[in-house]
Amino acid sequence: MKLAKNIMVCVTQQKTCERLIRRGAELRDSYDGELFVIHVAQEGWHFLGKSKEGDALEYLFEQSKSCGANLTVLRSNDVIATLKEQVEKNGIDIIVMGESCEDNEGHSIIGSLRKRLPKNIEFEIVPAKLKQKVV
């Protein structure tokens, strides 16, 4: 019998995050757990007034729904603390995130989140571009 694991997918307001949702759904199916798709927006940031970002979130909502998950959009000035709260609230075992760029001091959101969570939380980092197989 498989041990059920809950999966949290962290998305931004970009349609390319669809690949993260698909990977989260694959993991959810493998581990027979639940899938949570989360987007944290900065307080005061009006993404729904910007058609491109609003369209992207609507698209990601539809992708989440088609994978049997809900897209939760939260507002916070502390993205890391908010993600940590969601991990604890939803009993998350695996976090799916896109490959992130480090800032000029070598910090990334992935590294910052990893430091704030227990060591037993697994991270699945999806590359920005899938590498082509050479035949």
mmCIF file of C-alpha atoms in Angstrom:
data_model
loop_
_atom_site.group_PDB
_atom_site.id
_atom_site.type_symbol
_atom_site.label_atom_id
_atom_site.label_comp_id
_atom_site.label_asym_id
_atom_site.label_seq_id
_atom_site.Cartn_x
_atom_site.Cartn_y
_atom_site.Cartn_z
ATOM 1 C CA MET A 1 0.000 0.000 0.000
ATOM 2 C CA LYS A 2 1.296 3.439 -0.976
ATOM 3 C CA LEU A 3 1.704 6.118 1.628
ATOM 4 C CA ALA A 4 -0.517 9.072 0.632
ATOM 5 C CA LYS A 5 1.370 12.325 0.178
ATOM 6 C CA ASN A 6 -0.127 15.779 -0.313
ATOM 7 C CA ILE A 7 1.338 17.944 -3.049
ATOM 8 C CA MET A 8 1.495 21.754 -3.179
ATOM 9 C CA VAL A 9 2.255 23.451 -6.489
ATOM 10 C CA CYS A 10 3.466 27.055 -6.290
ATOM 11 C CA VAL A 11 2.563 29.114 -9.356
ATOM 12 C CA THR A 12 3.131 32.650 -10.537
ATOM 13 C CA GLN A 13 0.833 34.607 -12.861
ATOM 14 C CA GLN A 14 2.345 32.996 -15.971
ATOM 15 C CA LYS A 15 0.692 30.481 -18.267
ATOM 16 C CA THR A 16 3.950 28.513 -18.388
ATOM 17 C CA CYS A 17 3.184 27.341 -14.826
ATOM 18 C CA GLU A 18 0.828 24.828 -16.447
ATOM 19 C CA ARG A 19 3.804 22.424 -16.543
ATOM 20 C CA LEU A 20 4.073 22.674 -12.746
ATOM 21 C CA ILE A 21 0.402 21.816 -12.278
ATOM 22 C CA ARG A 22 0.748 18.813 -14.598
ATOM 23 C CA ARG A 23 3.797 17.594 -12.635
ATOM 24 C CA GLY A 24 1.916 18.055 -9.368
ATOM 25 C CA ALA A 25 -0.990 15.993 -10.720
ATOM 26 C CA GLU A 26 1.427 13.208 -11.739
ATOM 27 C CA LEU A 27 2.900 13.149 -8.237
ATOM 28 C CA ARG A 28 -0.549 13.257 -6.628
ATOM 29 C CA ASP A 29 -1.600 10.257 -8.709
ATOM 30 C CA SER A 30 1.604 8.376 -7.811
ATOM 31 C CA TYR A 31 1.189 8.999 -4.082
ATOM 32 C CA ASP A 32 -2.610 8.939 -3.893
ATOM 33 C CA GLY A 33 -2.718 12.287 -2.062
ATOM 34 C CA GLU A 34 -4.347 15.655 -2.561
ATOM 35 C CA LEU A 35 -3.195 18.431 -4.900
ATOM 36 C CA PHE A 36 -3.114 22.081 -3.833
ATOM 37 C CA VAL A 37 -2.202 24.842 -6.308
ATOM 38 C CA ILE A 38 -1.186 28.121 -4.639
ATOM 39 C CA HIS A 39 -0.400 31.621 -5.903
ATOM 40 C CA VAL A 40 0.681 34.312 -3.445
ATOM 41 C CA ALA A 41 0.240 37.886 -4.671
ATOM 42 C CA GLN A 42 1.821 40.891 -2.973
ATOM 43 C CA GLU A 43 -0.595 43.001 -0.912
ATOM 44 C CA GLY A 44 -1.898 45.920 -2.949
ATOM 45 C CA TRP A 45 -0.955 44.359 -6.295
ATOM 46 C CA HIS A 46 -3.958 44.553 -8.628
ATOM 47 C CA PHE A 47 -3.448 41.647 -11.017
ATOM 48 C CA LEU A 48 -7.099 41.402 -12.047
ATOM 49 C CA GLY A 49 -6.960 44.884 -13.575
ATOM 50 C CA LYS A 50 -4.110 43.773 -15.825
ATOM 51 C CA SER A 51 -5.572 41.641 -18.568
ATOM 52 C CA LYS A 52 -2.426 39.600 -19.252
ATOM 53 C CA GLU A 53 -1.951 38.525 -15.608
ATOM 54 C CA GLY A 54 -5.687 38.051 -15.075
ATOM 55 C CA ASP A 55 -5.919 35.898 -18.209
ATOM 56 C CA ALA A 56 -2.945 33.831 -17.053
ATOM 57 C CA LEU A 57 -4.492 33.201 -13.633
ATOM 58 C CA GLU A 58 -7.806 32.275 -15.248
ATOM 59 C CA TYR A 59 -5.943 29.837 -17.495
ATOM 60 C CA LEU A 60 -4.097 28.327 -14.498
ATOM 61 C CA PHE A 61 -7.407 28.067 -12.636
ATOM 62 C CA GLU A 62 -8.812 26.025 -15.529
ATOM 63 C CA GLN A 63 -5.684 23.851 -15.661
ATOM 64 C CA SER A 64 -5.912 23.229 -11.908
ATOM 65 C CA LYS A 65 -9.584 22.354 -12.183
ATOM 66 C CA SER A 66 -8.909 19.904 -15.032
ATOM 67 C CA CYS A 67 -6.366 18.154 -12.760
ATOM 68 C CA GLY A 68 -8.823 17.923 -9.874
ATOM 69 C CA ALA A 69 -7.342 20.758 -7.822
ATOM 70 C CA ASN A 70 -8.372 24.255 -6.838
ATOM 71 C CA LEU A 71 -6.171 27.279 -7.437
ATOM 72 C CA THR A 72 -5.920 29.302 -4.241
ATOM 73 C CA VAL A 73 -4.829 32.926 -4.589
ATOM 74 C CA LEU A 74 -3.622 34.548 -1.385
ATOM 75 C CA ARG A 75 -2.420 38.076 -0.647
ATOM 76 C CA SER A 76 0.601 38.637 1.553
ATOM 77 C CA ASN A 77 3.665 40.813 1.962
ATOM 78 C CA ASP A 78 5.578 37.753 3.231
ATOM 79 C CA VAL A 79 5.380 35.098 0.516
ATOM 80 C CA ILE A 80 7.627 32.612 2.341
ATOM 81 C CA ALA A 81 5.622 32.792 5.602
ATOM 82 C CA THR A 82 2.367 32.390 3.669
ATOM 83 C CA LEU A 83 3.644 29.340 1.789
ATOM 84 C CA LYS A 84 4.896 27.856 5.073
ATOM 85 C CA GLU A 85 1.418 28.339 6.586
ATOM 86 C CA GLN A 86 -0.154 26.519 3.626
ATOM 87 C CA VAL A 87 2.292 23.620 4.018
ATOM 88 C CA GLU A 88 1.302 23.264 7.670
ATOM 89 C CA LYS A 89 -2.443 23.810 7.112
ATOM 90 C CA ASN A 90 -2.708 21.264 4.272
ATOM 91 C CA GLY A 91 -0.266 18.625 5.551
ATOM 92 C CA ILE A 92 1.993 19.035 2.516
ATOM 93 C CA ASP A 93 4.683 16.415 1.884
ATOM 94 C CA ILE A 94 5.988 17.546 -1.524
ATOM 95 C CA ILE A 95 6.293 21.064 -2.967
ATOM 96 C CA VAL A 96 6.478 21.542 -6.735
ATOM 97 C CA MET A 97 8.125 24.764 -7.884
ATOM 98 C CA GLY A 98 9.592 26.055 -11.101
ATOM 99 C CA GLU A 99 13.304 26.526 -11.425
ATOM 100 C CA SER A 100 13.995 29.991 -10.083
ATOM 101 C CA CYS A 101 16.592 32.576 -10.781
ATOM 102 C CA GLU A 102 18.763 33.573 -7.875
ATOM 103 C CA ASP A 103 19.116 37.221 -7.029
ATOM 104 C CA ASN A 104 22.538 38.878 -7.066
ATOM 105 C CA GLU A 105 23.242 37.651 -3.517
ATOM 106 C CA GLY A 106 22.582 34.014 -4.417
ATOM 107 C CA HIS A 107 19.164 33.804 -2.722
ATOM 108 C CA SER A 108 16.129 32.164 -4.275
ATOM 109 C CA ILE A 109 12.581 31.681 -3.081
ATOM 110 C CA ILE A 110 13.219 27.923 -3.128
ATOM 111 C CA GLY A 111 16.236 28.206 -0.834
ATOM 112 C CA SER A 112 14.455 30.623 1.491
ATOM 113 C CA LEU A 113 11.401 28.362 1.778
ATOM 114 C CA ARG A 114 13.518 25.240 2.266
ATOM 115 C CA LYS A 115 15.252 26.897 5.259
ATOM 116 C CA ARG A 116 11.891 27.627 6.953
ATOM 117 C CA LEU A 117 10.410 24.134 6.566
ATOM 118 C CA PRO A 118 11.120 20.800 8.257
ATOM 119 C CA LYS A 119 13.705 18.612 6.503
ATOM 120 C CA ASN A 120 11.114 15.938 5.682
ATOM 121 C CA ILE A 121 9.348 18.208 3.155
ATOM 122 C CA GLU A 122 10.436 17.188 -0.350
ATOM 123 C CA PHE A 123 10.952 19.671 -3.177
ATOM 124 C CA GLU A 124 10.381 18.831 -6.827
ATOM 125 C CA ILE A 125 11.996 21.519 -8.974
ATOM 126 C CA VAL A 126 10.735 21.615 -12.562
ATOM 127 C CA PRO A 127 13.265 23.034 -15.059
ATOM 128 C CA ALA A 128 12.332 26.198 -16.948
ATOM 129 C CA LYS A 129 12.745 24.391 -20.244
ATOM 130 C CA LEU A 130 12.586 20.662 -20.553
ATOM 131 C CA LYS A 131 15.776 19.378 -22.084
ATOM 132 C CA GLN A 132 15.394 17.764 -25.476
ATOM 133 C CA LYS A 133 16.451 14.158 -25.760
ATOM 134 C CA VAL A 134 19.185 13.657 -28.325
ATOM 135 C CA VAL A 135 18.336 10.745 -30.572
#
